[in-house]
CSV table of C-alpha atoms in Angstrom, one decimal:
chain,number,residue,atom,x,y,z
A,9,MET,CA,1.2,-15.3,-6.1
A,10,ASP,CA,0.9,-14.8,-9.8
A,11,ALA,CA,2.2,-17.9,-11.5
A,12,HIS,CA,4.3,-15.9,-14.1
A,13,GLN,CA,5.9,-13.7,-11.4
A,14,GLU,CA,9.5,-14.3,-10.6
A,15,THR,CA,9.9,-12.2,-7.5
A,16,ARG,CA,7.8,-10.3,-5.0
A,17,TYR,CA,10.3,-7.5,-4.8
A,18,ASN,CA,9.9,-4.8,-7.4
A,19,PRO,CA,8.3,-7.2,-9.9
A,20,PHE,CA,7.9,-4.5,-12.6
A,21,GLY,CA,11.6,-3.6,-12.5
A,22,MET,CA,11.2,0.0,-11.7
A,23,ASP,CA,14.3,2.2,-11.5
A,24,GLU,CA,16.2,1.5,-8.2
A,25,THR,CA,18.8,4.2,-8.9
A,26,CYS,CA,16.2,7.1,-9.5
A,27,ARG,CA,17.7,10.5,-8.8
A,28,ASN,CA,14.8,12.7,-9.7
A,29,CYS,CA,14.5,14.3,-6.2
A,30,GLU,CA,17.6,16.3,-5.1
A,31,GLY,CA,16.4,16.5,-1.6
A,32,LEU,CA,16.1,12.8,-1.2
A,33,CYS,CA,18.5,10.9,-3.4
A,34,ASP,CA,21.6,12.1,-1.5
A,35,VAL,CA,20.3,11.2,2.0
A,36,ARG,CA,18.4,8.0,1.3
A,37,ASP,CA,20.0,4.5,1.7
A,38,ARG,CA,17.9,2.9,-1.0
A,39,VAL,CA,14.7,3.3,-3.2
A,40,VAL,CA,11.9,1.2,-1.8
A,41,HIS,CA,9.6,0.1,-4.6
A,42,GLY,CA,6.6,-2.2,-4.4
A,43,TYR,CA,6.5,-5.6,-3.1
A,44,GLY,CA,3.9,-8.5,-3.4
A,45,ASP,CA,1.6,-10.1,-5.9
A,46,ALA,CA,1.6,-8.5,-9.3
A,47,GLY,CA,-1.9,-9.8,-9.9
A,48,ALA,CA,-3.3,-8.7,-6.6
A,49,ASP,CA,-6.9,-7.7,-5.9
A,50,PHE,CA,-5.6,-5.5,-3.0
A,51,VAL,CA,-3.0,-2.7,-3.1
A,52,PHE,CA,-1.9,-1.1,0.2
A,53,VAL,CA,-0.4,2.4,-0.3
A,54,GLY,CA,1.5,4.2,2.5
A,55,GLU,CA,3.2,7.6,2.6
A,56,SER,CA,6.9,6.8,2.5
A,57,PRO,CA,9.3,4.1,3.8
A,58,SER,CA,10.1,4.0,7.5
A,59,ALA,CA,13.7,3.4,8.7
A,60,GLY,CA,12.9,-0.3,9.0
A,61,ALA,CA,11.4,-0.6,5.5
A,62,GLU,CA,14.4,1.3,4.1
A,63,ARG,CA,16.7,-1.2,5.8
A,64,THR,CA,14.8,-4.3,4.5
A,65,GLY,CA,13.8,-2.8,1.1
A,66,VAL,CA,10.3,-4.1,1.7
A,67,PRO,CA,7.4,-1.8,2.4
A,68,PHE,CA,5.7,-2.1,5.8
A,69,THR,CA,8.5,-4.3,7.4
A,70,GLY,CA,11.5,-3.9,9.6
A,71,ASP,CA,10.1,-2.4,12.8
A,72,ALA,CA,7.4,-2.8,15.3
A,73,THR,CA,4.8,-0.9,13.2
A,74,GLY,CA,5.7,-3.1,10.2
A,75,GLU,CA,5.2,-6.2,12.4
A,76,ARG,CA,1.7,-4.9,13.4
A,77,PHE,CA,0.9,-4.3,9.8
A,78,GLN,CA,2.1,-7.7,8.7
A,79,ASP,CA,0.1,-9.3,11.6
A,80,ILE,CA,-3.1,-7.6,10.3
A,81,LEU,CA,-2.3,-9.0,6.8
A,82,GLY,CA,-2.0,-12.5,8.3
A,83,GLN,CA,-5.3,-12.1,10.1
A,84,ILE,CA,-7.1,-11.3,6.8
A,85,GLY,CA,-5.4,-14.1,4.9
A,86,LEU,CA,-3.0,-12.1,2.8
A,87,ASN,CA,0.3,-13.0,4.6
A,88,TYR,CA,1.5,-16.5,5.1
A,89,SER,CA,4.7,-15.8,7.1
A,90,LEU,CA,5.5,-14.5,10.6
A,91,PRO,CA,4.9,-10.8,11.1
A,92,THR,CA,8.7,-10.4,11.8
A,93,SER,CA,9.7,-11.6,8.4
A,94,ASP,CA,11.7,-9.1,6.3
A,95,GLU,CA,10.4,-10.9,3.1
A,96,PRO,CA,6.8,-11.8,3.9
A,97,GLU,CA,4.9,-14.4,1.8
A,98,ILE,CA,2.3,-12.0,0.5
A,99,GLU,CA,-0.5,-13.4,-1.6
A,100,ASN,CA,-3.2,-11.4,-3.4
A,101,ALA,CA,-1.8,-8.1,-2.0
A,102,TYR,CA,0.7,-5.6,-3.1
A,103,LEU,CA,2.5,-3.1,-0.8
A,104,THR,CA,3.8,0.3,-1.9
A,105,TYR,CA,4.3,4.0,-1.1
A,106,LEU,CA,3.5,7.4,-2.4
A,107,ALA,CA,7.1,8.4,-2.2
A,108,ARG,CA,9.8,5.6,-2.6
A,109,CYS,CA,12.6,7.3,-0.7
A,110,ARG,CA,13.0,8.2,3.0
A,111,HIS,CA,14.4,11.4,4.3
A,112,PRO,CA,15.8,10.8,7.8
A,113,GLU,CA,14.5,14.1,9.2
A,114,ARG,CA,11.2,14.8,7.6
A,115,GLU,CA,8.2,13.5,5.7
A,116,PRO,CA,8.2,13.8,1.9
A,117,MET,CA,7.4,17.1,0.4
A,118,ASP,CA,4.5,17.6,-2.1
A,119,ASP,CA,6.8,17.9,-5.1
A,120,GLU,CA,8.5,14.7,-4.1
A,121,VAL,CA,5.2,12.8,-3.9
A,122,ALA,CA,4.3,14.3,-7.3
A,123,THR,CA,7.7,13.2,-8.8
A,124,CYS,CA,7.0,9.6,-7.6
A,125,GLU,CA,3.4,9.6,-8.8
A,126,PRO,CA,4.3,7.9,-12.2
A,127,PHE,CA,5.7,4.9,-10.2
A,128,LEU,CA,2.4,4.5,-8.3
A,129,ASN,CA,0.3,5.1,-11.4
A,130,ALA,CA,2.3,2.4,-13.2
A,131,ASP,CA,1.8,0.0,-10.3
A,132,LEU,CA,-1.9,0.5,-10.4
A,133,ARG,CA,-2.2,0.3,-14.2
A,134,MET,CA,-0.3,-2.9,-14.4
A,135,ILE,CA,-1.9,-4.6,-11.3
A,136,ASN,CA,-5.5,-3.2,-11.9
A,137,PRO,CA,-6.6,-4.0,-8.4
A,138,GLU,CA,-10.1,-4.1,-7.1
A,139,ILE,CA,-9.5,-2.4,-3.8
A,140,ILE,CA,-6.9,0.3,-2.9
A,141,VAL,CA,-6.1,0.6,0.8
A,142,PRO,CA,-4.7,4.0,1.6
A,143,VAL,CA,-2.7,3.6,4.8
A,144,GLY,CA,-2.7,6.8,6.8
A,145,GLU,CA,-4.0,10.3,6.3
A,146,ARG,CA,-1.6,11.5,3.6
A,147,ALA,CA,-2.1,8.4,1.5
A,148,LEU,CA,-5.9,8.8,1.7
A,149,ALA,CA,-5.7,12.4,0.7
A,150,GLU,CA,-3.5,11.7,-2.3
A,151,ILE,CA,-5.3,8.6,-3.5
A,152,GLY,CA,-8.7,10.2,-2.8
A,153,THR,CA,-7.8,13.2,-4.9
A,154,GLU,CA,-6.6,11.1,-7.8
A,155,TYR,CA,-9.0,8.1,-7.8
A,156,THR,CA,-12.4,9.3,-6.3
A,157,THR,CA,-14.8,12.1,-7.0
A,158,THR,CA,-15.2,12.7,-3.2
A,159,PRO,CA,-13.8,16.2,-2.3
A,160,VAL,CA,-10.5,15.7,-0.4
A,161,GLU,CA,-11.7,17.8,2.5
A,162,GLU,CA,-14.5,15.2,3.2
A,163,LEU,CA,-12.0,12.4,3.5
A,164,ASP,CA,-10.8,11.7,7.0
A,165,VAL,CA,-8.8,8.4,7.7
A,166,VAL,CA,-10.2,8.0,11.2
A,167,GLU,CA,-13.8,8.7,10.2
A,168,HIS,CA,-13.6,6.5,7.1
A,169,HIS,CA,-11.3,3.8,8.6
A,170,ALA,CA,-12.4,0.3,7.3
A,171,GLU,CA,-15.2,2.0,5.3
A,172,ARG,CA,-15.6,1.2,1.6
A,173,ILE,CA,-15.5,4.3,-0.7
A,174,ARG,CA,-16.3,4.1,-4.3
A,175,GLY,CA,-13.5,5.3,-6.6
A,176,ARG,CA,-12.8,5.5,-10.3
A,177,GLY,CA,-12.5,1.8,-11.3
A,178,PHE,CA,-11.5,0.9,-7.8
A,179,GLU,CA,-13.0,0.9,-4.3
A,180,LEU,CA,-11.0,2.4,-1.4
A,181,LEU,CA,-10.8,0.9,2.1
A,182,PRO,CA,-8.9,3.5,4.2
A,183,MET,CA,-6.7,2.2,7.1
A,184,VAL,CA,-5.5,4.3,10.0
A,185,HIS,CA,-1.7,4.0,10.1
A,186,PRO,CA,-0.7,0.9,12.2
A,187,GLY,CA,1.6,3.1,14.2
A,188,SER,CA,-1.3,5.0,15.7
A,189,MET,CA,-4.0,2.4,15.3
A,190,THR,CA,-5.9,1.4,18.4
A,191,ASN,CA,-6.7,-2.3,19.1
A,192,GLU,CA,-10.4,-1.4,18.4
A,193,GLN,CA,-9.5,0.0,15.1
A,194,LYS,CA,-7.4,-3.0,14.2
A,195,ASP,CA,-10.3,-5.3,15.1
A,196,ALA,CA,-12.7,-3.1,13.0
A,197,PHE,CA,-10.4,-3.3,10.0
A,198,VAL,CA,-10.0,-7.0,10.2
A,199,THR,CA,-13.7,-7.5,10.6
A,200,ALA,CA,-14.6,-5.2,7.7
A,201,PHE,CA,-12.0,-6.8,5.4
A,202,LEU,CA,-13.2,-10.3,6.2
A,203,ASP,CA,-16.7,-9.2,5.5
A,204,LEU,CA,-15.6,-7.7,2.2
A,205,LEU,CA,-14.1,-11.0,1.2
A,206,ASP,CA,-17.6,-12.5,1.6
A,207,THR,CA,-19.0,-10.1,-1.0
A,208,ASP,CA,-18.8,-10.1,-4.8
A,209,TYR,CA,-16.1,-7.4,-4.7
A,210,ARG,CA,-14.5,-8.3,-8.1
A,211,GLN,CA,-16.5,-5.8,-10.1
A,212,THR,CA,-14.0,-4.6,-12.6
A,213,LYS,CA,-11.9,-7.7,-13.3
A,214,GLY,CA,-14.5,-10.4,-12.9
A,215,ARG,CA,-13.9,-13.6,-11.0
A,216,ARG,CA,-10.8,-15.6,-11.7
A,217,GLY,CA,-9.0,-18.5,-10.2
A,218,ARG,CA,-5.9,-17.8,-8.1
C-alpha cells in the first residue's frame, strides 16, 4: 500500500453523509466509498454496493459474491487476506462503484449514477491507474462511454471478458460480475491478468518501485 496512506477505507475523505439523491439517501444504511491502495495500478469498478458491502462498508465484501471476488484478487496477487475478510489487505488495487449507495429494492437509476460520477472521476484522477476493470455489464457501459472511443453498443462484458481494451489514458480489462461468472470465466480472467502482469503495462505512469 502507498507508504503515505493512512487507511484503505475512503482514503480521499469523500463525503460519507452525501444526500444528493433523494431516492437513495433515506433508504440506504451507509455510503460505500472506495477502498484500497490510493497509488494502485488497478481500479475495479462495480455498479453499486450489495447488501453485504453496505453492511461492511467495503466494496465487494460481505457475501458469497464478495468472497469469490476477493478470492480472485488473491489468485492474481492483489489481496493478502482470506476471501472472507471484511477489511481485505488490498495491495496495488482500488475497489469502488459507479453509485455509492444501495437501494434495497432496485438497481441505481441513470440520474443516480450521474450524480455519483464526480466521486468516481475524483478517484480516477487522484489514483491515475494504468488499468480499469469494469465489473459487470453496467460498469463496462458507463466506463466505456466515458473513457474509450469504442461505441458503447460494441461493448459486451461476456464477449470482452478478460480482454484488454484501449482507453483514454487507461486500458480496460472487463470482468463478468462474480455473481454470474462461470469457473471457466474465472480461470480465463486470472490467466489474462497474470499474463498482463508479465507485460510492460505501465504506459502512462512509467515504472516505479512499490
